[in-house]
Amino acid sequence: MDSGDTNPADHRPAKAIGALTALGIVYGDLGTSPLYTYQTIVSDAGGHPSAHVALGLLSLVIWALIVTVSVKYCVFVMRADNNGEGGILALMSLVTRQVGGARARTTAALIVMGLFGAALIYGDGIITPSISVLSALEGVTVVTSKLQPYVLPAALVILLLLFAAQRLGTGKIGRFFGPIMLIWFIAIALLGLMAVIRHPGVLVAVNPAYAIGFLARHGMHSLFVLGGVFLAITGGEALYADMGHIGRAPIRAAWTVIVLPALLLSYAGQTALIISNPGLTGNPFFMLAPGWAIIPLVVLATLATIIASQAIITGAFSLTRQAIQLGWLPGVVIRQTSDEEYGQIYVPSVNWLMMVATLALTWGFGSSAKLAGAYGTAVSTTMLLTTALLFNAMRDVWRWPLWVAASLSALFLVVDLGFFTANILKIAEGGWIPLVLGAAIFIAMRTWRRGVRAMKAKIDEEERAPNQLMADLAAGRITRVPGTAVFLSRTGTAVPIMLTRHVAQMGALQKTVVTLTLVFEEVPRVSAADRAQVEQVAPDFWHVRVHFGFVEVPNAMVALASARAHGCPVDLDEAVFFAARDHVVRGATSHRLPAWRRAIFSVMYRNAVRSSDRFDLPADRFLEVGRQVEL
């Protein structure tokens, strides 16, 4: 995080370490883009570009990096943090919390933008590992074409091992990610610099007139080229998404001092090589290296792409946890793989689904050149939606004047729309894959939210006023037996229907009773002072509301222990926990959900993780009571 200390020199070592960490976590995707970006751009431009065209292409890449990453993300988007957290869901929560119910239509539109943008990140997540690893391994064909048949099988093996290793966590090997990526950036910078020294004339491409001239001369055809240019910035969202783990200052420092110069030198070097060798064929990135360095460069590139893939997989895990705790996805098993690193989590269901999809894509497309058509549509759409949310942050959070917010947003919007249109043209080449996947996840998110609300409304109807139960307790008409019972109250009421049914069926109630409601707030973290709210409902009867942020691990046992400090005498060593296990069925008279949504919701609800697993409750003292809920 940005420090407010008066002696910034004291924090230089910490910032340096933070910047090194950012190289390994944040910049894997952006950093490995030179492996396949220029090869795609040259192909889209028709192959063998003239010197003037090559300079126009380089200028487009330079200004895409500056406008989108340096200005939009580093300066403005990263300023829109949600209590230090980033990512499109965090941004959605930030702006919708400010708009509130006063502008219901605006809030609904912002939610749709945020959810669809988040859903598309999964589409990006299955393509990034595939195109990155393939492009790295394809470097061996520069040495000899005889190795070409082994590229695809090797990529499949590496990807399979990568996903299989997720359950072990990356806490131990993660410390090497930063140094490896530093070596990578130094290597691509030196390779590019050597080519630039031989042909320094490419530096004139920093003049945006070359980019503007290229677009003006080539008209509609330039849109196809922009689709390739966009590959240079596809990792830009990671700067914002990983801000909560690393901090704003280290990410910006790493970009300014290391990443941006290395990328510019690499792209400039590839341009110099193309200009000096007009008949060049193949991937210009690997041709920058002398013959003896090709194999070591392929090894280094493979390591870098594995790190890039690891970052996007970890990002998908974090996004899933946020979506669950904000109420947009059902609970799934989430395992903490490190006692020291909060962000080190493993989500088995997401991991294996992504693995199957990634391996299928890799096998189906077979090469990075073919995959380039499928890459970019999801990310360009997410970036466009981020700009729309950013405008609302400027207006409703920062309270900027309309003309300032509109002017900046218009600049970003022009760039985003250009890239979005260019990528939409690649729909038939595979761009439909991440869009269809994103749309399916978006529908699942909306269905889950609507289904949960419908269930709550139905259960609320069945809830009976607790007056009779309270009167019976006060009059001693209910037998109290030794022990402690904790009832999970999903609706937030102090006396849930499960408790009244328990008393009716058993004819008795434990001596100490606690009804527990877990609430997930639209803020990243909840302070210890605000964690638990305790209300005494009756003698030996307590209602506890426990609050968690959307990036926190919801440990109910720890939260209940904190409730003891507020006067709730719950004995956690002997307490028995009760929760409802609802079964969704079709309503006999009224239907709260369309049939297709009810079917989807029923499957999702039936496969959601048990409360004991999600909230870390003791399984040997956890009882579920089944009931049917008509929707």
mmCIF file of C-alpha atoms in Angstrom, residues 146-461:
data_model
loop_
_atom_site.group_PDB
_atom_site.id
_atom_site.type_symbol
_atom_site.label_atom_id
_atom_site.label_comp_id
_atom_site.label_asym_id
_atom_site.label_seq_id
_atom_site.Cartn_x
_atom_site.Cartn_y
_atom_site.Cartn_z
ATOM 1 C CA LYS A 146 11.813 -31.925 -36.323
ATOM 2 C CA LEU A 147 10.683 -31.019 -32.801
ATOM 3 C CA GLN A 148 7.345 -29.598 -34.001
ATOM 4 C CA PRO A 149 5.349 -32.843 -33.408
ATOM 5 C CA TYR A 150 6.416 -32.851 -29.742
ATOM 6 C CA VAL A 151 5.256 -29.310 -28.914
ATOM 7 C CA LEU A 152 1.571 -30.114 -28.382
ATOM 8 C CA PRO A 153 2.099 -33.273 -26.263
ATOM 9 C CA ALA A 154 4.676 -31.454 -24.124
ATOM 10 C CA ALA A 155 2.272 -28.545 -23.609
ATOM 11 C CA LEU A 156 -0.512 -30.901 -22.550
ATOM 12 C CA VAL A 157 1.773 -32.629 -20.031
ATOM 13 C CA ILE A 158 2.981 -29.328 -18.551
ATOM 14 C CA LEU A 159 -0.570 -28.000 -18.225
ATOM 15 C CA LEU A 160 -1.784 -31.239 -16.657
ATOM 16 C CA LEU A 161 1.019 -31.135 -14.091
ATOM 17 C CA LEU A 162 0.369 -27.440 -13.421
ATOM 18 C CA PHE A 163 -3.289 -28.001 -12.510
ATOM 19 C CA ALA A 164 -2.514 -31.191 -10.585
ATOM 20 C CA ALA A 165 0.001 -29.289 -8.447
ATOM 21 C CA GLN A 166 -2.534 -26.683 -7.340
ATOM 22 C CA ARG A 167 -3.669 -28.754 -4.372
ATOM 23 C CA LEU A 168 -0.151 -28.490 -2.915
ATOM 24 C CA GLY A 169 -0.330 -24.702 -2.860
ATOM 25 C CA THR A 170 2.282 -22.299 -4.188
ATOM 26 C CA GLY A 171 3.501 -20.901 -0.876
ATOM 27 C CA LYS A 172 6.925 -22.581 -1.061
ATOM 28 C CA ILE A 173 7.684 -22.188 -4.749
ATOM 29 C CA GLY A 174 5.986 -18.793 -4.988
ATOM 30 C CA ARG A 175 9.027 -17.069 -3.482
ATOM 31 C CA PHE A 176 10.974 -18.007 -6.643
ATOM 32 C CA PHE A 177 8.380 -16.541 -9.022
ATOM 33 C CA GLY A 178 9.612 -12.961 -8.649
ATOM 34 C CA PRO A 179 13.329 -13.685 -9.264
ATOM 35 C CA ILE A 180 12.521 -15.901 -12.270
ATOM 36 C CA MET A 181 10.330 -13.202 -13.794
ATOM 37 C CA LEU A 182 13.050 -10.608 -13.108
ATOM 38 C CA ILE A 183 15.510 -12.759 -15.074
ATOM 39 C CA TRP A 184 12.876 -13.074 -17.799
ATOM 40 C CA PHE A 185 12.367 -9.316 -18.101
ATOM 41 C CA ILE A 186 16.115 -8.695 -18.128
ATOM 42 C CA ALA A 187 16.533 -11.315 -20.857
ATOM 43 C CA ILE A 188 13.820 -9.957 -23.169
ATOM 44 C CA ALA A 189 15.043 -6.397 -22.582
ATOM 45 C CA LEU A 190 18.633 -7.298 -23.526
ATOM 46 C CA LEU A 191 17.550 -9.236 -26.613
ATOM 47 C CA GLY A 192 15.433 -6.306 -27.742
ATOM 48 C CA LEU A 193 18.121 -3.761 -26.914
ATOM 49 C CA MET A 194 20.717 -5.543 -29.048
ATOM 50 C CA ALA A 195 18.405 -5.408 -32.057
ATOM 51 C CA VAL A 196 17.518 -1.757 -31.408
ATOM 52 C CA ILE A 197 21.201 -0.822 -31.244
ATOM 53 C CA ARG A 198 21.651 -2.360 -34.678
ATOM 54 C CA HIS A 199 18.599 -0.477 -36.024
ATOM 55 C CA PRO A 200 17.942 2.582 -33.773
ATOM 56 C CA GLY A 201 15.568 4.109 -36.278
ATOM 57 C CA VAL A 202 12.680 2.113 -34.762
ATOM 58 C CA LEU A 203 12.655 4.503 -31.801
ATOM 59 C CA VAL A 204 10.764 7.068 -33.880
ATOM 60 C CA ALA A 205 7.684 4.857 -33.392
ATOM 61 C CA VAL A 206 7.224 6.497 -29.987
ATOM 62 C CA ASN A 207 5.625 9.302 -32.008
ATOM 63 C CA PRO A 208 1.857 8.565 -31.960
ATOM 64 C CA ALA A 209 1.590 9.986 -35.476
ATOM 65 C CA TYR A 210 2.812 6.624 -36.780
ATOM 66 C CA ALA A 211 -0.036 4.800 -35.043
ATOM 67 C CA ILE A 212 -2.642 7.333 -36.149
ATOM 68 C CA GLY A 213 -1.284 7.268 -39.698
ATOM 69 C CA PHE A 214 -1.490 3.477 -39.831
ATOM 70 C CA LEU A 215 -5.123 3.506 -38.702
ATOM 71 C CA ALA A 216 -6.004 6.260 -41.193
ATOM 72 C CA ARG A 217 -4.363 4.539 -44.159
ATOM 73 C CA HIS A 218 -5.702 1.054 -43.537
ATOM 74 C CA GLY A 219 -9.271 1.902 -42.524
ATOM 75 C CA MET A 220 -11.394 -1.116 -41.634
ATOM 76 C CA HIS A 221 -8.514 -3.524 -42.130
ATOM 77 C CA SER A 222 -6.753 -1.910 -39.176
ATOM 78 C CA LEU A 223 -9.427 -3.412 -36.908
ATOM 79 C CA PHE A 224 -8.046 -6.869 -37.643
ATOM 80 C CA VAL A 225 -4.591 -5.625 -36.697
ATOM 81 C CA LEU A 226 -5.906 -4.082 -33.470
ATOM 82 C CA GLY A 227 -7.051 -7.549 -32.430
ATOM 83 C CA GLY A 228 -3.392 -8.610 -32.459
ATOM 84 C CA VAL A 229 -2.191 -5.388 -30.795
ATOM 85 C CA PHE A 230 -4.604 -6.046 -27.958
ATOM 86 C CA LEU A 231 -2.672 -9.199 -27.049
ATOM 87 C CA ALA A 232 0.073 -6.907 -25.727
ATOM 88 C CA ILE A 233 -2.182 -5.626 -22.914
ATOM 89 C CA THR A 234 -4.310 -8.665 -22.029
ATOM 90 C CA GLY A 235 -2.793 -8.932 -18.549
ATOM 91 C CA GLY A 236 -3.715 -5.368 -17.593
ATOM 92 C CA GLU A 237 -6.632 -6.407 -15.379
ATOM 93 C CA ALA A 238 -4.211 -8.259 -13.081
ATOM 94 C CA LEU A 239 -2.745 -4.960 -11.864
ATOM 95 C CA TYR A 240 -6.092 -4.097 -10.323
ATOM 96 C CA ALA A 241 -7.207 -7.585 -9.331
ATOM 97 C CA ASP A 242 -4.047 -8.322 -7.300
ATOM 98 C CA MET A 243 -3.813 -4.918 -5.639
ATOM 99 C CA GLY A 244 -5.197 -6.176 -2.329
ATOM 100 C CA HIS A 245 -2.463 -8.820 -1.990
ATOM 101 C CA ILE A 246 0.542 -6.706 -2.947
ATOM 102 C CA GLY A 247 -0.319 -3.024 -2.705
ATOM 103 C CA ARG A 248 -0.628 -0.163 -5.122
ATOM 104 C CA ALA A 249 2.906 1.259 -4.813
ATOM 105 C CA PRO A 250 4.890 -1.964 -5.542
ATOM 106 C CA ILE A 251 2.732 -2.766 -8.579
ATOM 107 C CA ARG A 252 3.222 0.705 -10.019
ATOM 108 C CA ALA A 253 6.944 0.671 -9.265
ATOM 109 C CA ALA A 254 7.474 -2.712 -10.937
ATOM 110 C CA TRP A 255 5.579 -1.552 -14.023
ATOM 111 C CA THR A 256 7.421 1.747 -14.396
ATOM 112 C CA VAL A 257 10.952 0.584 -13.608
ATOM 113 C CA ILE A 258 11.067 -2.963 -14.996
ATOM 114 C CA VAL A 259 8.064 -4.263 -16.923
ATOM 115 C CA LEU A 260 7.224 -1.393 -19.273
ATOM 116 C CA PRO A 261 10.848 -0.723 -20.357
ATOM 117 C CA ALA A 262 11.442 -4.450 -20.935
ATOM 118 C CA LEU A 263 8.265 -4.850 -22.994
ATOM 119 C CA LEU A 264 8.985 -1.746 -25.096
ATOM 120 C CA LEU A 265 12.528 -2.917 -25.810
ATOM 121 C CA SER A 266 11.295 -6.407 -26.755
ATOM 122 C CA TYR A 267 8.661 -5.098 -29.167
ATOM 123 C CA ALA A 268 11.063 -2.496 -30.579
ATOM 124 C CA GLY A 269 13.709 -5.195 -31.064
ATOM 125 C CA GLN A 270 11.269 -7.460 -32.913
ATOM 126 C CA THR A 271 10.317 -4.525 -35.140
ATOM 127 C CA ALA A 272 13.988 -3.803 -35.875
ATOM 128 C CA LEU A 273 14.518 -7.444 -36.796
ATOM 129 C CA ILE A 274 11.534 -7.417 -39.176
ATOM 130 C CA ILE A 275 12.681 -4.198 -40.860
ATOM 131 C CA SER A 276 16.245 -5.458 -41.314
ATOM 132 C CA ASN A 277 15.019 -8.865 -42.589
ATOM 133 C CA PRO A 278 12.013 -8.156 -44.860
ATOM 134 C CA GLY A 279 11.566 -11.821 -45.812
ATOM 135 C CA LEU A 280 11.551 -13.063 -42.230
ATOM 136 C CA THR A 281 9.158 -15.912 -41.437
ATOM 137 C CA GLY A 282 8.333 -17.462 -38.087
ATOM 138 C CA ASN A 283 8.161 -15.999 -34.603
ATOM 139 C CA PRO A 284 10.366 -12.878 -34.408
ATOM 140 C CA PHE A 285 10.676 -13.152 -30.639
ATOM 141 C CA PHE A 286 12.858 -16.273 -30.668
ATOM 142 C CA MET A 287 14.759 -15.060 -33.743
ATOM 143 C CA LEU A 288 16.127 -12.178 -31.665
ATOM 144 C CA ALA A 289 18.290 -14.684 -29.785
ATOM 145 C CA PRO A 290 21.547 -16.120 -31.127
ATOM 146 C CA GLY A 291 21.452 -19.807 -32.001
ATOM 147 C CA TRP A 292 23.192 -20.987 -28.834
ATOM 148 C CA ALA A 293 20.634 -19.174 -26.654
ATOM 149 C CA ILE A 294 17.443 -20.571 -28.204
ATOM 150 C CA ILE A 295 17.075 -23.637 -25.968
ATOM 151 C CA PRO A 296 17.883 -21.767 -22.708
ATOM 152 C CA LEU A 297 15.407 -19.073 -23.806
ATOM 153 C CA VAL A 298 12.721 -21.705 -24.435
ATOM 154 C CA VAL A 299 13.308 -23.120 -20.940
ATOM 155 C CA LEU A 300 13.128 -19.644 -19.398
ATOM 156 C CA ALA A 301 10.030 -18.804 -21.455
ATOM 157 C CA THR A 302 8.338 -22.027 -20.340
ATOM 158 C CA LEU A 303 9.026 -21.195 -16.695
ATOM 159 C CA ALA A 304 7.665 -17.674 -17.235
ATOM 160 C CA THR A 305 4.493 -18.967 -18.875
ATOM 161 C CA ILE A 306 3.952 -21.466 -16.063
ATOM 162 C CA ILE A 307 4.165 -18.547 -13.627
ATOM 163 C CA ALA A 308 1.734 -16.547 -15.771
ATOM 164 C CA SER A 309 -0.647 -19.498 -15.820
ATOM 165 C CA GLN A 310 -0.335 -19.939 -12.068
ATOM 166 C CA ALA A 311 -1.279 -16.295 -11.545
ATOM 167 C CA ILE A 312 -4.460 -16.553 -13.621
ATOM 168 C CA ILE A 313 -5.497 -19.806 -11.899
ATOM 169 C CA THR A 314 -4.951 -18.265 -8.448
ATOM 170 C CA GLY A 315 -6.921 -15.234 -9.628
ATOM 171 C CA ALA A 316 -9.832 -17.484 -10.584
ATOM 172 C CA PHE A 317 -9.749 -19.034 -7.103
ATOM 173 C CA SER A 318 -9.837 -15.604 -5.438
ATOM 174 C CA LEU A 319 -12.633 -14.432 -7.735
ATOM 175 C CA THR A 320 -14.674 -17.516 -6.844
ATOM 176 C CA ARG A 321 -14.334 -16.850 -3.128
ATOM 177 C CA GLN A 322 -15.411 -13.235 -3.589
ATOM 178 C CA ALA A 323 -18.438 -14.275 -5.683
ATOM 179 C CA ILE A 324 -19.490 -16.875 -3.094
ATOM 180 C CA GLN A 325 -19.266 -14.506 -0.166
ATOM 181 C CA LEU A 326 -21.050 -11.726 -2.028
ATOM 182 C CA GLY A 327 -23.880 -14.195 -2.666
ATOM 183 C CA TRP A 328 -23.460 -14.747 -6.414
ATOM 184 C CA LEU A 329 -22.286 -18.372 -6.432
ATOM 185 C CA PRO A 330 -23.050 -21.409 -4.256
ATOM 186 C CA GLY A 331 -20.572 -22.413 -1.593
ATOM 187 C CA VAL A 332 -17.830 -24.770 -2.726
ATOM 188 C CA VAL A 333 -14.919 -26.380 -0.918
ATOM 189 C CA ILE A 334 -12.126 -23.831 -0.437
ATOM 190 C CA ARG A 335 -8.871 -24.914 1.151
ATOM 191 C CA GLN A 336 -6.287 -22.601 2.641
ATOM 192 C CA THR A 337 -2.910 -23.917 1.471
ATOM 193 C CA SER A 338 -0.717 -21.623 3.545
ATOM 194 C CA ASP A 339 -0.796 -20.559 7.181
ATOM 195 C CA GLU A 340 1.127 -17.396 6.328
ATOM 196 C CA GLU A 341 -0.262 -16.244 2.972
ATOM 197 C CA TYR A 342 -3.983 -15.428 3.089
ATOM 198 C CA GLY A 343 -4.282 -15.380 -0.701
ATOM 199 C CA GLN A 344 -2.972 -18.948 -1.024
ATOM 200 C CA ILE A 345 -6.181 -20.915 -1.488
ATOM 201 C CA TYR A 346 -7.231 -23.922 -3.514
ATOM 202 C CA VAL A 347 -10.709 -24.446 -4.969
ATOM 203 C CA PRO A 348 -10.840 -28.055 -6.243
ATOM 204 C CA SER A 349 -14.021 -27.774 -8.346
ATOM 205 C CA VAL A 350 -12.810 -24.646 -10.161
ATOM 206 C CA ASN A 351 -9.342 -26.122 -10.661
ATOM 207 C CA TRP A 352 -10.539 -29.331 -12.310
ATOM 208 C CA LEU A 353 -13.128 -27.590 -14.496
ATOM 209 C CA MET A 354 -10.489 -25.141 -15.695
ATOM 210 C CA MET A 355 -8.062 -27.990 -16.304
ATOM 211 C CA VAL A 356 -10.500 -29.903 -18.508
ATOM 212 C CA ALA A 357 -11.398 -26.759 -20.482
ATOM 213 C CA THR A 358 -7.749 -25.694 -20.898
ATOM 214 C CA LEU A 359 -6.584 -29.121 -22.059
ATOM 215 C CA ALA A 360 -9.502 -29.343 -24.491
ATOM 216 C CA LEU A 361 -8.649 -25.936 -25.961
ATOM 217 C CA THR A 362 -4.971 -26.804 -26.247
ATOM 218 C CA TRP A 363 -5.734 -30.077 -27.993
ATOM 219 C CA GLY A 364 -8.416 -28.549 -30.226
ATOM 220 C CA PHE A 365 -6.413 -25.545 -31.473
ATOM 221 C CA GLY A 366 -2.961 -27.097 -31.359
ATOM 222 C CA SER A 367 -0.876 -23.922 -31.752
ATOM 223 C CA SER A 368 -0.565 -20.443 -30.280
ATOM 224 C CA ALA A 369 -1.234 -18.851 -33.681
ATOM 225 C CA LYS A 370 -4.646 -20.529 -33.912
ATOM 226 C CA LEU A 371 -5.455 -19.753 -30.286
ATOM 227 C CA ALA A 372 -4.788 -16.045 -30.836
ATOM 228 C CA GLY A 373 -8.194 -15.795 -32.501
ATOM 229 C CA ALA A 374 -9.910 -17.051 -29.348
ATOM 230 C CA TYR A 375 -7.839 -14.841 -27.071
ATOM 231 C CA GLY A 376 -8.835 -11.287 -26.329
ATOM 232 C CA THR A 377 -12.616 -11.224 -26.663
ATOM 233 C CA ALA A 378 -13.201 -11.892 -22.981
ATOM 234 C CA VAL A 379 -10.518 -9.489 -21.743
ATOM 235 C CA SER A 380 -11.507 -6.666 -24.095
ATOM 236 C CA THR A 381 -15.112 -6.945 -22.912
ATOM 237 C CA THR A 382 -14.023 -6.918 -19.261
ATOM 238 C CA MET A 383 -11.871 -3.825 -19.857
ATOM 239 C CA LEU A 384 -14.807 -2.068 -21.510
ATOM 240 C CA LEU A 385 -17.050 -2.863 -18.552
ATOM 241 C CA THR A 386 -14.327 -1.716 -16.130
ATOM 242 C CA THR A 387 -14.315 1.686 -17.845
ATOM 243 C CA ALA A 388 -18.082 1.987 -17.382
ATOM 244 C CA LEU A 389 -17.763 1.138 -13.677
ATOM 245 C CA LEU A 390 -14.806 3.510 -13.345
ATOM 246 C CA PHE A 391 -16.941 6.401 -14.647
ATOM 247 C CA ASN A 392 -19.436 5.745 -11.867
ATOM 248 C CA ALA A 393 -16.596 5.636 -9.329
ATOM 249 C CA MET A 394 -15.406 9.032 -10.563
ATOM 250 C CA ARG A 395 -18.872 10.502 -10.182
ATOM 251 C CA ASP A 396 -20.337 8.762 -7.132
ATOM 252 C CA VAL A 397 -17.265 7.863 -5.057
ATOM 253 C CA TRP A 398 -14.741 10.589 -5.862
ATOM 254 C CA ARG A 399 -17.422 13.217 -6.588
ATOM 255 C CA TRP A 400 -15.604 14.530 -9.652
ATOM 256 C CA PRO A 401 -17.351 17.073 -11.918
ATOM 257 C CA LEU A 402 -19.222 15.506 -14.811
ATOM 258 C CA TRP A 403 -17.012 17.077 -17.485
ATOM 259 C CA VAL A 404 -13.825 15.677 -15.913
ATOM 260 C CA ALA A 405 -15.224 12.166 -15.463
ATOM 261 C CA ALA A 406 -16.811 12.174 -18.921
ATOM 262 C CA SER A 407 -13.651 13.425 -20.663
ATOM 263 C CA LEU A 408 -11.367 10.811 -19.144
ATOM 264 C CA SER A 409 -13.893 8.012 -19.570
ATOM 265 C CA ALA A 410 -14.433 9.009 -23.200
ATOM 266 C CA LEU A 411 -10.692 8.681 -23.887
ATOM 267 C CA PHE A 412 -10.570 5.222 -22.349
ATOM 268 C CA LEU A 413 -13.845 4.277 -23.994
ATOM 269 C CA VAL A 414 -12.582 5.109 -27.491
ATOM 270 C CA VAL A 415 -9.573 2.853 -26.968
ATOM 271 C CA ASP A 416 -11.628 0.093 -25.331
ATOM 272 C CA LEU A 417 -14.285 0.168 -28.048
ATOM 273 C CA GLY A 418 -11.613 -0.058 -30.726
ATOM 274 C CA PHE A 419 -10.125 -3.169 -29.155
ATOM 275 C CA PHE A 420 -13.552 -4.608 -28.356
ATOM 276 C CA THR A 421 -14.697 -4.225 -31.980
ATOM 277 C CA ALA A 422 -11.454 -5.714 -33.247
ATOM 278 C CA ASN A 423 -11.875 -8.777 -31.040
ATOM 279 C CA ILE A 424 -15.537 -9.229 -31.895
ATOM 280 C CA LEU A 425 -14.392 -9.717 -35.499
ATOM 281 C CA LYS A 426 -12.570 -12.839 -34.266
ATOM 282 C CA ILE A 427 -15.745 -14.524 -33.021
ATOM 283 C CA ALA A 428 -15.695 -17.170 -35.761
ATOM 284 C CA GLU A 429 -12.003 -17.921 -35.130
ATOM 285 C CA GLY A 430 -12.696 -19.059 -31.592
ATOM 286 C CA GLY A 431 -13.560 -15.800 -29.869
ATOM 287 C CA TRP A 432 -17.001 -17.228 -29.144
ATOM 288 C CA ILE A 433 -15.531 -19.745 -26.682
ATOM 289 C CA PRO A 434 -14.739 -17.410 -23.750
ATOM 290 C CA LEU A 435 -17.895 -15.379 -24.456
ATOM 291 C CA VAL A 436 -20.136 -18.453 -24.282
ATOM 292 C CA LEU A 437 -18.376 -19.640 -21.134
ATOM 293 C CA GLY A 438 -18.706 -16.180 -19.586
ATOM 294 C CA ALA A 439 -22.399 -15.991 -20.512
ATOM 295 C CA ALA A 440 -23.033 -19.398 -18.921
ATOM 296 C CA ILE A 441 -21.318 -18.353 -15.676
ATOM 297 C CA PHE A 442 -23.198 -15.041 -15.709
ATOM 298 C CA ILE A 443 -26.530 -16.872 -16.029
ATOM 299 C CA ALA A 444 -25.502 -19.199 -13.198
ATOM 300 C CA MET A 445 -24.653 -16.218 -10.979
ATOM 301 C CA ARG A 446 -27.950 -14.472 -11.651
ATOM 302 C CA THR A 447 -29.890 -17.700 -11.189
ATOM 303 C CA TRP A 448 -28.206 -18.423 -7.863
ATOM 304 C CA ARG A 449 -28.975 -14.949 -6.542
ATOM 305 C CA ARG A 450 -32.616 -15.086 -7.652
ATOM 306 C CA GLY A 451 -33.027 -18.599 -6.306
ATOM 307 C CA VAL A 452 -31.623 -17.724 -2.883
ATOM 308 C CA ARG A 453 -33.910 -14.699 -2.661
ATOM 309 C CA ALA A 454 -36.915 -16.809 -3.674
ATOM 310 C CA MET A 455 -36.060 -19.392 -1.016
ATOM 311 C CA LYS A 456 -35.682 -16.725 1.651
ATOM 312 C CA ALA A 457 -39.044 -15.216 0.720
ATOM 313 C CA LYS A 458 -40.686 -18.647 0.877
ATOM 314 C CA ILE A 459 -39.116 -19.471 4.240
ATOM 315 C CA ASP A 460 -40.072 -16.036 5.594
ATOM 316 C CA GLU A 461 -43.689 -16.836 4.760
#
